[in-house]
mmCIF file of C-alpha atoms in Angstrom:
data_model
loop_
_atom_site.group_PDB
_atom_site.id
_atom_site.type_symbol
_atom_site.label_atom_id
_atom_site.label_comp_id
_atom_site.label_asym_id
_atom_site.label_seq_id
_atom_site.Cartn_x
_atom_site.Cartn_y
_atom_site.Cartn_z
ATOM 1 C CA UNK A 598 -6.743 12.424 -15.121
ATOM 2 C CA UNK A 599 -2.958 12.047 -15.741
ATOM 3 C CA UNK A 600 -1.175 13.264 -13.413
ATOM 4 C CA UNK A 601 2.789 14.532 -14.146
ATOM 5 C CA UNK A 602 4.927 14.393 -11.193
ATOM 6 C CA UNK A 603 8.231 16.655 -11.603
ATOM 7 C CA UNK A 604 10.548 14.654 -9.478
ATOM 8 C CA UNK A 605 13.910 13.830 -10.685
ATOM 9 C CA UNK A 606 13.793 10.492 -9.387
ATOM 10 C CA UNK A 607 17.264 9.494 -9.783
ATOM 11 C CA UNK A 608 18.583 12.614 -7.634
ATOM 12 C CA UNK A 609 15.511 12.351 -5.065
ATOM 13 C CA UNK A 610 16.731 8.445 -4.701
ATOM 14 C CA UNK A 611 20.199 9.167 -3.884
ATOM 15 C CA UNK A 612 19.737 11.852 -1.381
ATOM 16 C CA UNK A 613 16.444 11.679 0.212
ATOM 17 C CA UNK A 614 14.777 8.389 -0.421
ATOM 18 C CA UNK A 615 15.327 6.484 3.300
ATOM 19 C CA UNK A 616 17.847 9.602 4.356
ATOM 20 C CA UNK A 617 15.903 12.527 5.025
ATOM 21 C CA UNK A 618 12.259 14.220 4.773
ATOM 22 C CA UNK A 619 12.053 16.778 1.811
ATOM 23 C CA UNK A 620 9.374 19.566 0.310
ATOM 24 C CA UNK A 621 9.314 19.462 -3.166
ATOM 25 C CA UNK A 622 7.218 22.375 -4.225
ATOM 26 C CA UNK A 623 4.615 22.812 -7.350
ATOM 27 C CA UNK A 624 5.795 18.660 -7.920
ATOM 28 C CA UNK A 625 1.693 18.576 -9.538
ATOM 29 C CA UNK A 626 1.813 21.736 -11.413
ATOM 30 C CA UNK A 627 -1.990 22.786 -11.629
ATOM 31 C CA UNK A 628 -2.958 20.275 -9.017
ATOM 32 C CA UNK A 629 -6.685 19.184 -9.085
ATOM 33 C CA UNK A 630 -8.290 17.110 -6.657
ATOM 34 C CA UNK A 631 -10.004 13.971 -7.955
ATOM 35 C CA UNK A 632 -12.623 13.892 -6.012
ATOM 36 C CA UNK A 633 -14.379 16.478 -3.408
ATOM 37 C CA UNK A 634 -14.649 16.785 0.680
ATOM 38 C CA UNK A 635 -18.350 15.118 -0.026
ATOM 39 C CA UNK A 636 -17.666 12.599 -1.843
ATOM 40 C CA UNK A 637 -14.457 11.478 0.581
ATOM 41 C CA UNK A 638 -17.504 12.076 3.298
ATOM 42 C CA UNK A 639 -19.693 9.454 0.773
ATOM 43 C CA UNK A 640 -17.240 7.221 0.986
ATOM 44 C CA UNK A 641 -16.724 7.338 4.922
ATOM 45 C CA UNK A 642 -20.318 6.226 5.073
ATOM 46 C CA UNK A 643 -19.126 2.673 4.024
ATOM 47 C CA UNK A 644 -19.313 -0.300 5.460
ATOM 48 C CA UNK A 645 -16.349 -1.555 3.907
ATOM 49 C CA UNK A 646 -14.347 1.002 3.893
ATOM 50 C CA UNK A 647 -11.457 1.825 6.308
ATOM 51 C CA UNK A 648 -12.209 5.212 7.767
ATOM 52 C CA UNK A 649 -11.760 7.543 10.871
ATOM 53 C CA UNK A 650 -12.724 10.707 12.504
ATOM 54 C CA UNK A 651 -10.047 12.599 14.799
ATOM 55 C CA UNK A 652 -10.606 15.787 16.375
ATOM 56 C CA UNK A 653 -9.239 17.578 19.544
ATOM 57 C CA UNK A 654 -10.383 20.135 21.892
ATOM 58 C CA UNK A 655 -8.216 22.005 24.756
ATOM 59 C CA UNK A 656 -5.596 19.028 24.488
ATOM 60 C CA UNK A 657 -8.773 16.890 24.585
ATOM 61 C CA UNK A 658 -8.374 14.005 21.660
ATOM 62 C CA UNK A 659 -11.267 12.201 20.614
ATOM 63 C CA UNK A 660 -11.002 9.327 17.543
ATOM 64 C CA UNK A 661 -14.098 7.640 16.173
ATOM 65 C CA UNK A 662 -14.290 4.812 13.388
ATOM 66 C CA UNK A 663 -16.556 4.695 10.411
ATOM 67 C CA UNK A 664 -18.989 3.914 8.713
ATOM 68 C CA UNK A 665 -20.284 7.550 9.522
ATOM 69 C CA UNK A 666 -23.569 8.257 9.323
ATOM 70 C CA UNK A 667 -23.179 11.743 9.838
ATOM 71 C CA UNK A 668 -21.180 14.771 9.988
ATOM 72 C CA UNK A 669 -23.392 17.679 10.984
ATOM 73 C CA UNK A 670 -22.430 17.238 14.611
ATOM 74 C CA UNK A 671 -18.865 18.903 13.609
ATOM 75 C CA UNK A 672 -17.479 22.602 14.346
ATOM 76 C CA UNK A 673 -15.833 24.400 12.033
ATOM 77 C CA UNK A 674 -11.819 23.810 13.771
ATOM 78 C CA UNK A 675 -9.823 20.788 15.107
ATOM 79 C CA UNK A 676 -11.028 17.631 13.241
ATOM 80 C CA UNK A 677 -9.925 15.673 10.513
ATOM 81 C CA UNK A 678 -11.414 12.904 8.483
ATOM 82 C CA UNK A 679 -9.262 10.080 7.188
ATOM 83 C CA UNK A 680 -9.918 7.182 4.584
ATOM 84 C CA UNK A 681 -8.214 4.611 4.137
ATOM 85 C CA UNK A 682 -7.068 2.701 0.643
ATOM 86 C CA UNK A 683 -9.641 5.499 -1.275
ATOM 87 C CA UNK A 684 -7.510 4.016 -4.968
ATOM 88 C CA UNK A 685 -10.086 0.587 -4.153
ATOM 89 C CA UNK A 686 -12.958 2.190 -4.541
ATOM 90 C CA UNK A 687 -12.471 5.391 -6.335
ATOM 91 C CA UNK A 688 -10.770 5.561 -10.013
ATOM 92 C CA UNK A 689 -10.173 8.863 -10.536
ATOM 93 C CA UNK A 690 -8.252 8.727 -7.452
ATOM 94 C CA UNK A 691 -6.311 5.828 -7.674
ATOM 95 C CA UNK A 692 -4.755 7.885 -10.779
ATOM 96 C CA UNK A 693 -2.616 9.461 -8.532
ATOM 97 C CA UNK A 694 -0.563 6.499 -7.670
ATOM 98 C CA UNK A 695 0.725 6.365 -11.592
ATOM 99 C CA UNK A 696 3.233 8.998 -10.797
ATOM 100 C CA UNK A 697 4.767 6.898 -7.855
ATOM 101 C CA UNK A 698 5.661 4.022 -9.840
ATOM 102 C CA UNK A 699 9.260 4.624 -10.787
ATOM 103 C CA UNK A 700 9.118 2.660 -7.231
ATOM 104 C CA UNK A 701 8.437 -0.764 -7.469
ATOM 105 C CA UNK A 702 4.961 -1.788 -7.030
ATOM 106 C CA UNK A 703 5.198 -4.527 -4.293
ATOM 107 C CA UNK A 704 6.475 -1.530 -1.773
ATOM 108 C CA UNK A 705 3.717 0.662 -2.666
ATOM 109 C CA UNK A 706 0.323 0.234 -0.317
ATOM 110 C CA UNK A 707 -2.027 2.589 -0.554
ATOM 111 C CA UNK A 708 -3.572 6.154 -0.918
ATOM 112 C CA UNK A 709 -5.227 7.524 1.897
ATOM 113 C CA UNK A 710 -6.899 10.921 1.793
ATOM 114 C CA UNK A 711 -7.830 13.409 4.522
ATOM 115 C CA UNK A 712 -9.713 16.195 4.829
ATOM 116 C CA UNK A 713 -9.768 18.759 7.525
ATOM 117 C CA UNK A 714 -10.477 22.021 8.698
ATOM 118 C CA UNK A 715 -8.679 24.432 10.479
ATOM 119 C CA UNK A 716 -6.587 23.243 13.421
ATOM 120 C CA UNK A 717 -6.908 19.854 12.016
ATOM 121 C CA UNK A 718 -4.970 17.319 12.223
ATOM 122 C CA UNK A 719 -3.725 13.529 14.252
ATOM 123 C CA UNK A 720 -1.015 15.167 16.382
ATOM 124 C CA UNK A 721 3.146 14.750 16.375
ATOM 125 C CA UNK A 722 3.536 10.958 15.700
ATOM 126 C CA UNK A 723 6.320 8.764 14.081
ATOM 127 C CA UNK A 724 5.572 6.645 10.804
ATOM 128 C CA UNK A 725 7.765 3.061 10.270
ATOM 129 C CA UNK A 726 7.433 3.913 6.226
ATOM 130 C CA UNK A 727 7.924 5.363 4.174
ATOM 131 C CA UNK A 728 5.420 8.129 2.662
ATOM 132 C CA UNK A 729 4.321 11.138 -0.055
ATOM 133 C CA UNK A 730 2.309 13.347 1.005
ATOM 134 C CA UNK A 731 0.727 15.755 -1.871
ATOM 135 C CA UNK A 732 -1.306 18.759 -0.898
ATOM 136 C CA UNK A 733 -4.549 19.082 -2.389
ATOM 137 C CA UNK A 734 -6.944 22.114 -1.823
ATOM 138 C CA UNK A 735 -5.987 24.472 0.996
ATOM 139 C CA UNK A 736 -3.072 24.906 2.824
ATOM 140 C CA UNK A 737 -1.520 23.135 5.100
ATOM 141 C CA UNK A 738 1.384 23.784 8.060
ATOM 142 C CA UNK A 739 3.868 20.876 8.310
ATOM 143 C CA UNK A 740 6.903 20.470 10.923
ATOM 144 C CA UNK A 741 9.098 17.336 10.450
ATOM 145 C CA UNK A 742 11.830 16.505 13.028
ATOM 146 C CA UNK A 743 15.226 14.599 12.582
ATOM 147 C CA UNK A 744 15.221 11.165 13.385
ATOM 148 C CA UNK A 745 15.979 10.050 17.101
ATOM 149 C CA UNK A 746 14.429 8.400 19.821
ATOM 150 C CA UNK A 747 11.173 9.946 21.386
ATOM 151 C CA UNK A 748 8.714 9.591 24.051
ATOM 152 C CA UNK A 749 5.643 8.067 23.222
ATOM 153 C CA UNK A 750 2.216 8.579 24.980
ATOM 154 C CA UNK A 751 -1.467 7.832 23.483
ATOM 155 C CA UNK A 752 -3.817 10.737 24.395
ATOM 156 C CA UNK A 753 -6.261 8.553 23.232
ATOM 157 C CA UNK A 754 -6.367 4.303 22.992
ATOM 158 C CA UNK A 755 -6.506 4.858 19.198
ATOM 159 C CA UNK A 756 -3.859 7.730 18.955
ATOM 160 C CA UNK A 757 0.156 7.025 19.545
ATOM 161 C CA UNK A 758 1.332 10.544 19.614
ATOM 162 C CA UNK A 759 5.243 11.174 20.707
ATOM 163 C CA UNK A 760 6.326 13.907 22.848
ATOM 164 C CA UNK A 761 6.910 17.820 20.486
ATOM 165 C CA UNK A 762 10.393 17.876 18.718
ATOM 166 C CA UNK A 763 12.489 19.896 17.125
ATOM 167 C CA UNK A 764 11.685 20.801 13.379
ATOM 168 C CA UNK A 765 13.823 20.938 10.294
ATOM 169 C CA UNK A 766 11.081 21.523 8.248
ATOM 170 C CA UNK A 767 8.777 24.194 9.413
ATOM 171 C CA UNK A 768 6.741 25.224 6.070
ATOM 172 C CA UNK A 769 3.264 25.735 4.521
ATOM 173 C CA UNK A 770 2.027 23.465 1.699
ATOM 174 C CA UNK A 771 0.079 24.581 -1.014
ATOM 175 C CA UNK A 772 -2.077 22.357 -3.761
ATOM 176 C CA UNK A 773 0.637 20.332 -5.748
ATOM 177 C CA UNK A 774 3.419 20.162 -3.370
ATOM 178 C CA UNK A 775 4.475 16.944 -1.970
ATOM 179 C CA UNK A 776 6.308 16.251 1.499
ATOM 180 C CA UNK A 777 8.207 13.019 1.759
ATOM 181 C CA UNK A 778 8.828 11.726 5.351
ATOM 182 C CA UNK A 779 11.157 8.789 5.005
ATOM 183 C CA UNK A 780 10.520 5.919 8.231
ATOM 184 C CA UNK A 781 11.360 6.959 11.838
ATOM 185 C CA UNK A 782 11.196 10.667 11.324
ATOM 186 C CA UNK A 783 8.688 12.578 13.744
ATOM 187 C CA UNK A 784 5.764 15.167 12.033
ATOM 188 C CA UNK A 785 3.081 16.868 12.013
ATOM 189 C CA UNK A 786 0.665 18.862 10.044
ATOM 190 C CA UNK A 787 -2.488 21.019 10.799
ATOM 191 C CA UNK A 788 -4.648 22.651 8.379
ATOM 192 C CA UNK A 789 -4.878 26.279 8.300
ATOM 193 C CA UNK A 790 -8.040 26.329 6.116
ATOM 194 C CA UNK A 791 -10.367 23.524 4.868
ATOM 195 C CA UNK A 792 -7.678 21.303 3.011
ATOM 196 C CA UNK A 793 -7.672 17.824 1.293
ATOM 197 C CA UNK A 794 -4.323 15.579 1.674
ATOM 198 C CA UNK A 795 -3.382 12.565 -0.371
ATOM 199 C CA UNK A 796 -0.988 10.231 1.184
ATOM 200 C CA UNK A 797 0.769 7.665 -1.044
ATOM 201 C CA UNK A 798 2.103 5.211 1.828
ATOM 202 C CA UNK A 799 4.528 2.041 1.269
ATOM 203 C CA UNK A 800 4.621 -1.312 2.361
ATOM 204 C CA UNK A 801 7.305 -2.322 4.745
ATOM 205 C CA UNK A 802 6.800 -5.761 6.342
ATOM 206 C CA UNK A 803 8.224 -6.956 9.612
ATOM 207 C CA UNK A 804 10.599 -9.208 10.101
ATOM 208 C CA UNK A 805 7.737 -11.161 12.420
ATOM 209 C CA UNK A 806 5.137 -10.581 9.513
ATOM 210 C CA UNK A 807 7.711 -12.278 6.939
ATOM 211 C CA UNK A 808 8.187 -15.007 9.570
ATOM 212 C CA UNK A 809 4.369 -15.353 10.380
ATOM 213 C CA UNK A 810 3.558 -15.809 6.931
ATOM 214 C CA UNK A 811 5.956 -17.990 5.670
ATOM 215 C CA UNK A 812 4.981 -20.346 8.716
ATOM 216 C CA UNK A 813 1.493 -20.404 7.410
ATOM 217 C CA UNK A 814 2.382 -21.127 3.838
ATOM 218 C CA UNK A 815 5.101 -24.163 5.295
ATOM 219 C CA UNK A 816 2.236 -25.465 7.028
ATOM 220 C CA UNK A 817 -0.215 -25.429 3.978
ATOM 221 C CA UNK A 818 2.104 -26.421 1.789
ATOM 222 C CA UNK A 819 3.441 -29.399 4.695
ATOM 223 C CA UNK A 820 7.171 -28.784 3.979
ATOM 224 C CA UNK A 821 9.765 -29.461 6.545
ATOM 225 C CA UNK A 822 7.925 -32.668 7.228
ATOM 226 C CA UNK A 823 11.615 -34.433 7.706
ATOM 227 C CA UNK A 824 12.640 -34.831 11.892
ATOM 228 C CA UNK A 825 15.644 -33.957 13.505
ATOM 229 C CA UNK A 826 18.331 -37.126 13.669
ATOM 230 C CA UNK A 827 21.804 -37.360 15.182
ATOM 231 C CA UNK A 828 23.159 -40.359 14.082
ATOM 232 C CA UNK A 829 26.577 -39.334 15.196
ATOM 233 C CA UNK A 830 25.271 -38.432 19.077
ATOM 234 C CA UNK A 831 28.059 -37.997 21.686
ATOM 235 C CA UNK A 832 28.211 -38.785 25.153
ATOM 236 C CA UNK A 833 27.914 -35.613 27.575
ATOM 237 C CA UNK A 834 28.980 -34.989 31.386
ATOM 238 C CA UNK A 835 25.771 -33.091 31.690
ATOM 239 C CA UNK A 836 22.804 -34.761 30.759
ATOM 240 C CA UNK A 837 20.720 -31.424 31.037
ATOM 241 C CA UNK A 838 22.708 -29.560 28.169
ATOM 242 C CA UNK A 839 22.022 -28.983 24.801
ATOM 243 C CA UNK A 840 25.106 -28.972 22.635
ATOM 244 C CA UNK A 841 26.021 -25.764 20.061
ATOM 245 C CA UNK A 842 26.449 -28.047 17.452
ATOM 246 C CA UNK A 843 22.883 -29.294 17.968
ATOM 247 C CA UNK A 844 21.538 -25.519 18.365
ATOM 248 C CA UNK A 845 23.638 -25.175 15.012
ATOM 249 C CA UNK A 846 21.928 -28.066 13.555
ATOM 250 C CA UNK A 847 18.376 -27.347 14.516
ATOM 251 C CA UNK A 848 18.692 -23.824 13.201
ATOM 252 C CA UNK A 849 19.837 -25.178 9.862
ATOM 253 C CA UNK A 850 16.671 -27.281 9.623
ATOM 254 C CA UNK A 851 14.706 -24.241 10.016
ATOM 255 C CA UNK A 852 17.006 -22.354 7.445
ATOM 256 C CA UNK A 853 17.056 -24.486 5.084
ATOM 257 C CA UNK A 854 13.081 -24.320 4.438
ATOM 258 C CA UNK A 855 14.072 -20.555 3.373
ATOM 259 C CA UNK A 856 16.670 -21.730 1.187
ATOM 260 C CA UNK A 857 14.389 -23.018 -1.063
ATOM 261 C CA UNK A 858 14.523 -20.312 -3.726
ATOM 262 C CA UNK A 859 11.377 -21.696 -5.271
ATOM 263 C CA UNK A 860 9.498 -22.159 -2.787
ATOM 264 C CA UNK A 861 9.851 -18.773 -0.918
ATOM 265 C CA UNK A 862 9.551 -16.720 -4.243
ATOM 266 C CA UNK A 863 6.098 -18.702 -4.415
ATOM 267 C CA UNK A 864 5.543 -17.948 -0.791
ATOM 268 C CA UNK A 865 6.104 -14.159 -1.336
ATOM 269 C CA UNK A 866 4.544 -13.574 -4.458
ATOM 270 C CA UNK A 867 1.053 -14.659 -2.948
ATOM 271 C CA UNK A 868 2.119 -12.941 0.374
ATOM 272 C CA UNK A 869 2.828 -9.589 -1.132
ATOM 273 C CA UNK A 870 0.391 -9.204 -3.721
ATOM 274 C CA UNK A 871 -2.706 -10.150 -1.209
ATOM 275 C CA UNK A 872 -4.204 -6.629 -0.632
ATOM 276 C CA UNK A 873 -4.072 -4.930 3.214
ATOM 277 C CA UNK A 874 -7.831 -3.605 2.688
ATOM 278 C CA UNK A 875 -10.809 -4.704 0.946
ATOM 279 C CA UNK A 876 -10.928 -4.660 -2.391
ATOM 280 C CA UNK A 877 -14.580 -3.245 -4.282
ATOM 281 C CA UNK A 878 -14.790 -6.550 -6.329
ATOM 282 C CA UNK A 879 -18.269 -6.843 -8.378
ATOM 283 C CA UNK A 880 -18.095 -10.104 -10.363
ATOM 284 C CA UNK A 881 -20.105 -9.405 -13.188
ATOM 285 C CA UNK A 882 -23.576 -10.832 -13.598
ATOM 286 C CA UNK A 883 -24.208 -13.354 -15.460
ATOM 287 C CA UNK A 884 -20.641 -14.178 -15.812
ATOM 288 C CA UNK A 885 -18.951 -13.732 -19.098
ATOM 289 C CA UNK A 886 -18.441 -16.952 -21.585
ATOM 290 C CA UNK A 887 -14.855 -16.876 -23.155
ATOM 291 C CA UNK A 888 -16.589 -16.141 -26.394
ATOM 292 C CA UNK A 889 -17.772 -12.575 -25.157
ATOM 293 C CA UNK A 890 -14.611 -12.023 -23.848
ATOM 294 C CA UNK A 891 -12.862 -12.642 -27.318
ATOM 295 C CA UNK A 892 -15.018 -10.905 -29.322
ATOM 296 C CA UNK A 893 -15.276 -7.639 -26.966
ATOM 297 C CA UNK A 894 -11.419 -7.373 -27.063
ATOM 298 C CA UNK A 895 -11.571 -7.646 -30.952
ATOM 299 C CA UNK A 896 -14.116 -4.720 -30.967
ATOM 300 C CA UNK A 897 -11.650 -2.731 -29.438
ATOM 301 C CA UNK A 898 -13.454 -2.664 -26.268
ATOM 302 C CA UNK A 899 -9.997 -2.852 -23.335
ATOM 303 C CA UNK A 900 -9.790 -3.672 -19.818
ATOM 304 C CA UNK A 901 -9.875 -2.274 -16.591
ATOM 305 C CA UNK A 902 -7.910 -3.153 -13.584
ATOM 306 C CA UNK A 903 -9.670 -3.026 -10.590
ATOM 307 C CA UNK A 904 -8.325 -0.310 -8.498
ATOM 308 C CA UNK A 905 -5.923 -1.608 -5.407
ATOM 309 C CA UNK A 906 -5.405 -4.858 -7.357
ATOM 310 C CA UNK A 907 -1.891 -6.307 -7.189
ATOM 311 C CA UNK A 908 -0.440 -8.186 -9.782
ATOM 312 C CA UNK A 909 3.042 -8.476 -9.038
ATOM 313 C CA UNK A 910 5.888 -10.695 -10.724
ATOM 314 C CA UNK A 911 8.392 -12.843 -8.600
ATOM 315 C CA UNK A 912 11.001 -14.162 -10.232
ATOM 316 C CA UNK A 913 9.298 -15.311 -13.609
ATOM 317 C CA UNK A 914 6.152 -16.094 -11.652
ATOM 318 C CA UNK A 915 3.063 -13.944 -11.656
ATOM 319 C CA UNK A 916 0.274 -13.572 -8.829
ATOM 320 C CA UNK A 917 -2.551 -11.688 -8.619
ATOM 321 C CA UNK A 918 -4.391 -11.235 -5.222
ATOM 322 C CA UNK A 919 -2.197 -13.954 -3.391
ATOM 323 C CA UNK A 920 -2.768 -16.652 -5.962
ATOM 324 C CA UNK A 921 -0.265 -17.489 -9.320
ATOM 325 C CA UNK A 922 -1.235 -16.588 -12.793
ATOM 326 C CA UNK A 923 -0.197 -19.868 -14.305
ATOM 327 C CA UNK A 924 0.026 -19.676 -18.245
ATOM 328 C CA UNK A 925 2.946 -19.996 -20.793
ATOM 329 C CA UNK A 926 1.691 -17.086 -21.873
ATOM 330 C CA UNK A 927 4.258 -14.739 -20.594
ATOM 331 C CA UNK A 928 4.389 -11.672 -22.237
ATOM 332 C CA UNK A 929 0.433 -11.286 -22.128
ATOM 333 C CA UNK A 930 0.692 -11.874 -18.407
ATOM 334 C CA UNK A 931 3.244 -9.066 -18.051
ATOM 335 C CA UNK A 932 0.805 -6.639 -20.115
ATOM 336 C CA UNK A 933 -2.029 -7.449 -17.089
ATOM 337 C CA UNK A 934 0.843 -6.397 -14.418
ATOM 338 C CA UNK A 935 2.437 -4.189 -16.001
ATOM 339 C CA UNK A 936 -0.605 -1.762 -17.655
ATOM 340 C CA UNK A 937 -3.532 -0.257 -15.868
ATOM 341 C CA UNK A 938 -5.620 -0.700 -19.147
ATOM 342 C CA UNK A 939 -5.220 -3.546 -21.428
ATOM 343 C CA UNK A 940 -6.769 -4.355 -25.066
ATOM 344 C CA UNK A 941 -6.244 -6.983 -27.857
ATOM 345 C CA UNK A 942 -3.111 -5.929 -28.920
ATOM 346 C CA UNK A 943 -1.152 -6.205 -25.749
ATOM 347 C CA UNK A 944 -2.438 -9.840 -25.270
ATOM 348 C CA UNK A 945 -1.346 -10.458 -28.892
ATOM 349 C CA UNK A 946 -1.446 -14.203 -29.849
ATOM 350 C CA UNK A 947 -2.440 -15.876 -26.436
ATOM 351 C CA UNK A 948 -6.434 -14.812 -26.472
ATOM 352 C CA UNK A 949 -6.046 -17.319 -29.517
ATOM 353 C CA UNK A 950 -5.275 -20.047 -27.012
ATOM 354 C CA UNK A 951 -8.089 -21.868 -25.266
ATOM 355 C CA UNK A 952 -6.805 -21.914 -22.153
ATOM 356 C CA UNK A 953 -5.577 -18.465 -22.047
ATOM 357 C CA UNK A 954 -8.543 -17.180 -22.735
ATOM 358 C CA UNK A 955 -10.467 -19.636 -20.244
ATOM 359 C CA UNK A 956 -7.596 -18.375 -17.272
ATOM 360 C CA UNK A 957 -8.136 -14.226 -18.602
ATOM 361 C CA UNK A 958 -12.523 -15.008 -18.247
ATOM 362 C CA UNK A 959 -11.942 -16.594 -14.724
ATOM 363 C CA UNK A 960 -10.018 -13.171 -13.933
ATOM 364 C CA UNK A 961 -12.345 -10.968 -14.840
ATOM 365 C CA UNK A 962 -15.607 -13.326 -13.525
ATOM 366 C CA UNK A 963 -13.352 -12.346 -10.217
ATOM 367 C CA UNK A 964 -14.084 -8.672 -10.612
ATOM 368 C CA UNK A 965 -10.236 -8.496 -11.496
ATOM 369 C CA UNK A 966 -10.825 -6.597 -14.649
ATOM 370 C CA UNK A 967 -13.891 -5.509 -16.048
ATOM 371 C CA UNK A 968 -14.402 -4.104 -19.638
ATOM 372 C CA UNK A 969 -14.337 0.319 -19.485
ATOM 373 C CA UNK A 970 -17.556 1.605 -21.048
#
């Protein structure tokens, strides 16, 4: 389905985009849910699938993790069911992130969808990104607080909750509105009849995540292989100290690895466009021969990408699941990031290259992209 979002995006950037939480009502104007409470429950029962099961009783909180094998051991009030990343493995779903892409894609993550019943819901809690949430069937009660600093206590091992707050939003949600909580900002909903939510979450790495993972890539890569030297050492009272200007110089040895504009756009580019969840890749079987591939594209048959893939440009390099697309084939490589569904025309000349074509049938013997019956 395509799915129209009625967000003036320039306006919703400047005041509420990392400011302040909003409800934008009727945003999906004749909202329908892509996929039902049992099939969400279908997918739940996955192995690889990122799923969990939160309910509460009397102030009681209970949180189990999938696969489920189950659900007939539920009551009709106080649980919810979350899934994680449901765009990987479900297409009409991962339609809904379309709409969101007037953001960049690096920031965006993933779409998670709940379902719940009545009294459902994972308690007051505080978010570090920033996210959409869209209202499906039912109705939902959200409060949202102002940002501050709040007591945090975990009911249960798997459940940070923070202490109640003050709301300044205190509303009901109907199918095709969307609440945006912006990072730091305290909420909580509960359903007030069986309801299905869609949350379209961002990516906001940590300073020790960007620091992590650039270490790993310096020591696969084995830069900064040159040693400290002081060829112009100087005598000291205290044999015990180290100098600032040897602090100063250290730090610029560890600096100057980041300073390397190539290199750390390479770094990032297979950092950020590795996927946070599994992705449902089915390399086809047997594998395609570039000659299939050819003449299937000039049949008109077009290509798929694979729901949750990331294909991401840094700089004038592209990646694609932490590794670089490397072709001179530019623009045909910007048609695979930039389009959800590709065919002949938007690969233009390059699938009359060789090697084009031999780097576009490795991609799709991946499970990248398959061909849309």
């Amino acid at each position: 389905m395509d799915y129209q979002l009625d967000i003036d995006w320039k306006d919703f950037l400047q005041r509420y985009w990392q400011k302040r939480p909003v409800i934008i009502k009727r945003a999906f104007k004749n909202f329908h849910d892509p996929l039902s409470p049992d099939e969400l429950a279908g997918l739940a029962m996955e192995t690889e699938i990122d799923s969990r099961l939160v309910s509460h009783d009397e102030g009681r909180w209970q949180v189990s993790h999938g696969p489920f094998e189950s659900f007939d051991h539920l009551g009709e009030t106080n649980w919810s069911l979350l899934v994680q990343a449901v765009d990987h493995w479900h297409e009409p779903s991962a339609a809904l992130l379309r709409p969101f892409r007037q953001l960049p894609d690096w920031r965006i993550d993933d779409l998670m969808i709940s379902f719940a019943v009545p009294g459902g819901g994972v308690g007051p809690h505080l978010d570090q990104y920033d996210v959409f949430i869209i209202q499906g069937t039912g109705r939902r009660h959200w409060r949202v607080g102002d940002k501050g600093v709040f007591k945090q206590h975990c009911p249960h091992p798997d459940l940070l909750q923070i202490e109640p707050f003050d709301a300044i939003i205190d509303e009901e949600m109907e199918p095709g509105d969307v609440l945006y909580i912006p990072p730091g900002f305290p909420h909580e909903g509960y359903s007030l009849e069986n309801a299905l939510n869609y949350s379209v979450g961002f990516r906001a790495p940590s300073g020790r995540e960007l620091v992590s993972g650039f270490a790993d890539y310096v020591l696969a890569q084995e830069l900064g292989s040159e040693r400290y030297s002081d060829p112009g050492i100087s005598l000291r009272e205290d044999p015990a100290a180290v100098l600032p200007e040897e602090i100063d110089a250290l730090r610029a040895m560890m600096t100057d690895l980041v300073q390397q504009p190539e290199q750390f756009n390479h770094w990032f580019g297979e950092f950020i466009s590795q996927s946070r969840h599994e992705l449902d890749l089915a390399p086809p079987e047997p594998p395609y021969q570039a000659g299939e591939i050819y003449d299937l594209l000039q049949q008109g048959d077009s290509l798929q990408r694979l729901g949750g893939l990331r294909v991401l440009k840094v700089g004038t390099e592209f990646f694609v699941n932490g590794e670089q697309i490397v072709t001179t084939h530019q623009a045909a490589v910007a048609a695979l990031a930039r389009d959800y569904q590709v065919a002949a025309s938007q690969l233009g000349d390059a699938l009359e290259d060789p090697s084009f074509l031999a780097l576009l049938t490795a991609l799709i013997n991946s499970g990248y992209w398959y061909f849309k019956n």
